[in-house]
Coordinates of C-alpha atoms and ligand atoms in Angstrom, one line a residue:
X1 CA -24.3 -16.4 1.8
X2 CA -26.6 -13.7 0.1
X3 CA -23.8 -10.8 1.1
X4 CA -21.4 -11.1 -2.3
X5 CA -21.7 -12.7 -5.4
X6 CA -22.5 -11.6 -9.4
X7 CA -25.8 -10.1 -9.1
X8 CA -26.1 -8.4 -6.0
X9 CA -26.7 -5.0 -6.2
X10 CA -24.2 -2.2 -4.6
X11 CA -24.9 -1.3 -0.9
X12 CA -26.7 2.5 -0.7
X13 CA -22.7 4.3 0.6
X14 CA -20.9 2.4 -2.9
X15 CA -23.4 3.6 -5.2
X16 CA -23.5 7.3 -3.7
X17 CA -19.7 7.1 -3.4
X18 CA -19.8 5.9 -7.6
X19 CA -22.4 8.8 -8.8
X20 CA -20.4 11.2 -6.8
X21 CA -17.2 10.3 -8.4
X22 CA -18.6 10.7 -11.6
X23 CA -20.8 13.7 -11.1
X24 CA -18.6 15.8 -9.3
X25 CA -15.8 16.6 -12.4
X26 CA -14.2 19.0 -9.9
X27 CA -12.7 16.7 -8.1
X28 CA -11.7 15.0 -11.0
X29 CA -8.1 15.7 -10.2
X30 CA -6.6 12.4 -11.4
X31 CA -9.0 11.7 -15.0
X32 CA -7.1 9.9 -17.4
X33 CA -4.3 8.8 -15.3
X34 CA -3.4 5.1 -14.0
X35 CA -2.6 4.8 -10.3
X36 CA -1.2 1.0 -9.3
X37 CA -1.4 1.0 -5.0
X38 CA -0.7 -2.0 -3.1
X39 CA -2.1 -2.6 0.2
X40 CA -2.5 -4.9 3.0
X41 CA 0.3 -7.0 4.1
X42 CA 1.8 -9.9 2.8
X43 CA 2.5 -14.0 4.2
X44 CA 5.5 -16.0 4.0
X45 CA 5.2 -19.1 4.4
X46 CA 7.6 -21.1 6.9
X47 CA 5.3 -24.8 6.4
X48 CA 1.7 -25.4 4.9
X49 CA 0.1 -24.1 7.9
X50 CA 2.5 -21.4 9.6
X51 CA 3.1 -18.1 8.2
X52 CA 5.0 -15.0 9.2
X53 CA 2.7 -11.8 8.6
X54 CA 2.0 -8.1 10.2
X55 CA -1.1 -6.2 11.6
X56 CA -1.7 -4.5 8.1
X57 CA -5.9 -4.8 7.5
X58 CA -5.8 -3.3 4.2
X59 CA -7.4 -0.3 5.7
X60 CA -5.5 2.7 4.0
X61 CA -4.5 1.6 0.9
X62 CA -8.6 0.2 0.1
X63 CA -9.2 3.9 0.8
X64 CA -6.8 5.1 -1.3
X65 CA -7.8 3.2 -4.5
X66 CA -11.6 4.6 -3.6
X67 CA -10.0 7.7 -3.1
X68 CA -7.9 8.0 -6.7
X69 CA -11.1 6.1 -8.6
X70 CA -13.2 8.6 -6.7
X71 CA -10.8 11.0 -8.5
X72 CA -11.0 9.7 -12.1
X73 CA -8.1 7.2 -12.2
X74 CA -8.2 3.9 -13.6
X75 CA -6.9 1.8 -10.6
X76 CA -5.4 -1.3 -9.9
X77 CA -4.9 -2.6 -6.6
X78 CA -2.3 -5.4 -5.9
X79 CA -3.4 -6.5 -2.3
X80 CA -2.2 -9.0 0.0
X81 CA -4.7 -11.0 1.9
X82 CA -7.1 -8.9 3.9
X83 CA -11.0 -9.3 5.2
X84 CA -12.2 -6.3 2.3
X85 CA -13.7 -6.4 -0.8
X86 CA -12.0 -4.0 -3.4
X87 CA -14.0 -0.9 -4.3
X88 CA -16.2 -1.3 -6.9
X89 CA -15.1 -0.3 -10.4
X90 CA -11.2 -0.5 -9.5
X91 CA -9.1 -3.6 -10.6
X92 CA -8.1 -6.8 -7.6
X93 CA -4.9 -8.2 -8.3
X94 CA -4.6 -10.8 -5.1
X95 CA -1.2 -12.2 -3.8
X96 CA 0.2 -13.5 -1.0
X97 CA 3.7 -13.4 -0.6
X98 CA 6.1 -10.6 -1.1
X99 CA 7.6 -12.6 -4.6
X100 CA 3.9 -12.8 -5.7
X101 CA 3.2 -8.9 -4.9
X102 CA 6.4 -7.9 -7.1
X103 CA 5.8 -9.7 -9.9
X104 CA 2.5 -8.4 -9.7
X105 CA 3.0 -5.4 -9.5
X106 CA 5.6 -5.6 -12.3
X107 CA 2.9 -7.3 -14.7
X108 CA 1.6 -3.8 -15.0
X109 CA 3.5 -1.4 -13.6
X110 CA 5.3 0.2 -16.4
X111 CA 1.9 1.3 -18.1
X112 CA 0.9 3.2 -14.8
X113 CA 1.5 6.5 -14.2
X114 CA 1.3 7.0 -10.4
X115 CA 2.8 4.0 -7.7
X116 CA 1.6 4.2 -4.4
X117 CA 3.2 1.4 -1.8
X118 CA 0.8 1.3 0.7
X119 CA 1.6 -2.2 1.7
X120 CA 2.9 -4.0 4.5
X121 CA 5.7 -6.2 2.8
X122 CA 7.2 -8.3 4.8
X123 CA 11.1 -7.4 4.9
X124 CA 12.1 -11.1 5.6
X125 CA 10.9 -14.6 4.9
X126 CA 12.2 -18.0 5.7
X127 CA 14.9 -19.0 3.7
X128 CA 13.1 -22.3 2.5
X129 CA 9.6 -23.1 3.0
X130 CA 9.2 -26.9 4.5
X131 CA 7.1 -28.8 2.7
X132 CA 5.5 -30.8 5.4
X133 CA 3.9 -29.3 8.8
X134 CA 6.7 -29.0 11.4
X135 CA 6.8 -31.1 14.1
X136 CA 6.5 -29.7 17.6
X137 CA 9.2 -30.5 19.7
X138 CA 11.3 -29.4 23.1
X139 CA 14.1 -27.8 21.7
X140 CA 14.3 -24.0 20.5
X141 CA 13.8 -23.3 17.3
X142 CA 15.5 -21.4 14.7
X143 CA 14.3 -20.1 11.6
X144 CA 16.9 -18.9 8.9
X145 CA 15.5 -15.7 7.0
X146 CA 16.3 -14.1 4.2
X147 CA 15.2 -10.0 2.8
X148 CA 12.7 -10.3 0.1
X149 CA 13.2 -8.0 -3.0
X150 CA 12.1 -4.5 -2.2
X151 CA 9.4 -3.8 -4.4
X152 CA 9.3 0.2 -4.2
X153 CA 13.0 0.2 -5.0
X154 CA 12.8 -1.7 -7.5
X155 CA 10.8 0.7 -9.4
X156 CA 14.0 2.7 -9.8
X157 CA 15.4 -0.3 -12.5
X158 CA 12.2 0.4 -14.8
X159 CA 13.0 2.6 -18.4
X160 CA 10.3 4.5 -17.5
X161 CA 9.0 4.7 -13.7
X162 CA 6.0 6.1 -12.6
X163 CA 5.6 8.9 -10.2
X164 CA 6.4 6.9 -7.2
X165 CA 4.9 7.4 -3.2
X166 CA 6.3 5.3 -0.9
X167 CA 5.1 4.8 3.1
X168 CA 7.2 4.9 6.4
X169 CA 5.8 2.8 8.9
X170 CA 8.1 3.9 12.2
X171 CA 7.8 3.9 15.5
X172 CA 10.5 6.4 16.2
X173 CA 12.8 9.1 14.9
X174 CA 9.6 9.0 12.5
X175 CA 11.0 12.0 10.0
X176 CA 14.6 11.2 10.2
X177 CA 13.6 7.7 9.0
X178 CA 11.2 8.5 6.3
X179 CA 13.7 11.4 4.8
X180 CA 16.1 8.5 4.5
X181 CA 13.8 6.1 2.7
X182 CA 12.1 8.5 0.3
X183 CA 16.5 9.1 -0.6
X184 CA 17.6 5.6 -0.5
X185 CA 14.3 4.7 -2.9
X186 CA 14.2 7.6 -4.5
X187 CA 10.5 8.2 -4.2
X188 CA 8.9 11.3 -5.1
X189 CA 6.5 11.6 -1.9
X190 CA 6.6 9.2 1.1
X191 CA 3.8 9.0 3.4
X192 CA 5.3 9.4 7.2
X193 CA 3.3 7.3 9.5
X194 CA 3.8 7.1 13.0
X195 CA 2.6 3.3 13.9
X196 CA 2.5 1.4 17.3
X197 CA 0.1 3.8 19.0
X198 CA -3.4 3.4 19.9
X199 CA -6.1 4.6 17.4
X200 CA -4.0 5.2 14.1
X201 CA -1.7 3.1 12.0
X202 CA -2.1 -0.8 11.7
X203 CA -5.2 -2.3 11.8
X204 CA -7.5 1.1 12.7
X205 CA -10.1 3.4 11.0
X206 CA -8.0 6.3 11.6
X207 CA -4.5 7.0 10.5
X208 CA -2.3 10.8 10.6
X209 CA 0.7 11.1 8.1
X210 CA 3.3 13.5 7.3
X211 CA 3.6 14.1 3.9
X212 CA 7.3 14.6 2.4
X213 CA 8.6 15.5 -0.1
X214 CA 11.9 17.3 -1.9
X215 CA 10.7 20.1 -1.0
X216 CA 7.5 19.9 0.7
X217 CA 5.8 18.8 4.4
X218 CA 2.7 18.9 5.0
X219 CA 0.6 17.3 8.4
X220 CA -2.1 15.2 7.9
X221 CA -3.7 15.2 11.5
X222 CA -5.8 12.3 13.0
X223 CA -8.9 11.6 10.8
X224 CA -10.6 8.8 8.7
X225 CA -8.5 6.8 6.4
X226 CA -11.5 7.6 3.7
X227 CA -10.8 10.9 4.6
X228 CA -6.8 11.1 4.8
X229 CA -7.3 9.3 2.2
X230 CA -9.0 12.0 0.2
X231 CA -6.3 14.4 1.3
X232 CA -3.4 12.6 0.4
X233 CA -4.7 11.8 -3.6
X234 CA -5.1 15.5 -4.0
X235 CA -1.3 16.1 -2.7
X236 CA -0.1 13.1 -4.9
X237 CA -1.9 14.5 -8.0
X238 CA -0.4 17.7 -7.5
X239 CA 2.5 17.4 -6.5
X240 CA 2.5 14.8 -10.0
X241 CA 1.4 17.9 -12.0
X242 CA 4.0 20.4 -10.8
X243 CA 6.5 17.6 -11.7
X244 CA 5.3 17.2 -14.9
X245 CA 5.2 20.9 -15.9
Ligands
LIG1 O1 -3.4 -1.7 6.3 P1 -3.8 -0.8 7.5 O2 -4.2 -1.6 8.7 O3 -4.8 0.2 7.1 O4 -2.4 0.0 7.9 C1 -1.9 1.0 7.1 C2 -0.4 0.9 7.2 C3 0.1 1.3 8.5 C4 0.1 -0.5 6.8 C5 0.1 2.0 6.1 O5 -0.3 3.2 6.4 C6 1.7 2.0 6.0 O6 2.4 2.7 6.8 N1 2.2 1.2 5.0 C7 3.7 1.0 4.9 C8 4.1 -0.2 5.8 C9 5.5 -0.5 5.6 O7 5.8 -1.7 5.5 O8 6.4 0.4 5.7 P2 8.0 0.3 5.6 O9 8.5 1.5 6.2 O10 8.5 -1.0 6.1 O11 8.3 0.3 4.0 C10 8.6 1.4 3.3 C11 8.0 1.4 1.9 O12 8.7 0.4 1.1 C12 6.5 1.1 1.9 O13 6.0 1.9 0.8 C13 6.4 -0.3 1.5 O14 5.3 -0.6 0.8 C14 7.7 -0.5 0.6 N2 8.3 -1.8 0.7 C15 8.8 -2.4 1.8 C16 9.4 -3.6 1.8 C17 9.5 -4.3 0.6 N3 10.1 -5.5 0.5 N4 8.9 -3.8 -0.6 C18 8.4 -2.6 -0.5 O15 7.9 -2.1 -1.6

């Protein structure tokens, strides 16, 4: 198609984004460390042509590994399927399903030292998969689901678990909700997002957080997710260093 492929040479924003990264040391805030994020969403499969799915676009957490690279990490990015190509210079791990995203994630994860669950993941997915195209017919249907395995949580059965931020995708009581999660996964951040209204959340260039912690909140108002982005890698890498002082 002449857009991708070996060969082809960065576009003018990559390359400035690359030699700022790498010029700028003072913003170096996470050199030497390893920083897995997943992004996107993930699809479970009910037949070979039917899927269950969200509105995640893979948005946030592509600007977040740009964001922590831009930083100085080495970063790996387990993503489920979105219409982006991964920032240059930072590892593609690419899954599908929510199974697929955990065991990716933990291929690798107990050599990183910063998680960052940006993704989507589904919470269900249809108890079996049919294995030929179901067949349209009058009568309501009913699809048995089952929870998939909770792949931020799951961090918490690991010898050694990285620094771990979860998000809180909510569309009400949006604190009260992502206090509870950052307790009952024991995260050390969470990334309170209010979804469901225009402009931010799924699927847009903008997104605002609030950024919990133990003993921390701090707003991240309406901007660009490059930007938020930006905002939220400095927190994380702080907040990382306090904790490991
Ligand atoms: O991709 P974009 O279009 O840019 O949109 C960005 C976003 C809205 C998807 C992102 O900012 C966001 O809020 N991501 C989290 C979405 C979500 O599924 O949240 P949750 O509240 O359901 O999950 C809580 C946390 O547990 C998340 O860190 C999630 O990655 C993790 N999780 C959830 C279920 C599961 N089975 N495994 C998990 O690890």
């Amino acid at each position: 198609c002449g857009e991708s492929g070996a060969g082809r040479l960065l576009t003018l924003t990559e390359i400035v984004v690359q030699l700022t990264a790498h010029l700028n040391s003072a913003e170096q805030c996470l050199a030497g460390k390893k920083v897995m994020i997943t992004a996107g969403p993930t699809i479970e499969a009910i037949d070979p042509v039917r899927f269950l799915s969200n509105h995640s676009s893979g948005k946030m957490g592509y600007a977040l590994a740009q964001a922590a690279y831009s930083a100085g990490a080495e970063v790996t990015l387990v993503s489920g399927p979105v219409a982006m190509s991964a920032p240059a210079g930072v590892t593609l791990v690419s899954v599908h399903s929510a199974e697929q995203m955990f065991n990716a994630v933990q291929a690798s994860v107990q050599q990183m030292d910063i998680f960052i669950g940006c993704a989507a993941v589904a919470d269900y997915r249809p108890e079996s998969v049919q294995s030929q195209k179901i067949k349209k017919s009058p009568e309501v249907m009913t699809i048995q689901l089952t929870p998939t395995i909770d792949i931020l949580a799951s961090l918490n059965d690991l010898p050694t678990k990285p620094f771990a931020v979860g998000f809180a995708a909510e569309t009400q009581n949006i604190k009260d909700y992502a206090l509870g999660k950052l307790e009952a996964k024991k995260c050390d951040l969470i990334m309170a997002n209010h979804v469901g209204i225009e402009g931010t959340g799924f699927g847009s260039d903008d997104n605002a957080v609030t950024v919990l912690g133990h003993d921390l909140q701090i707003e991240l108002p309406k901007q660009s997710k490059t930007m938020l982005a930006r905002a939220m890698i400095s927190i994380i890498a702080d907040t990382y260093k306090q904790r490991k002082l």
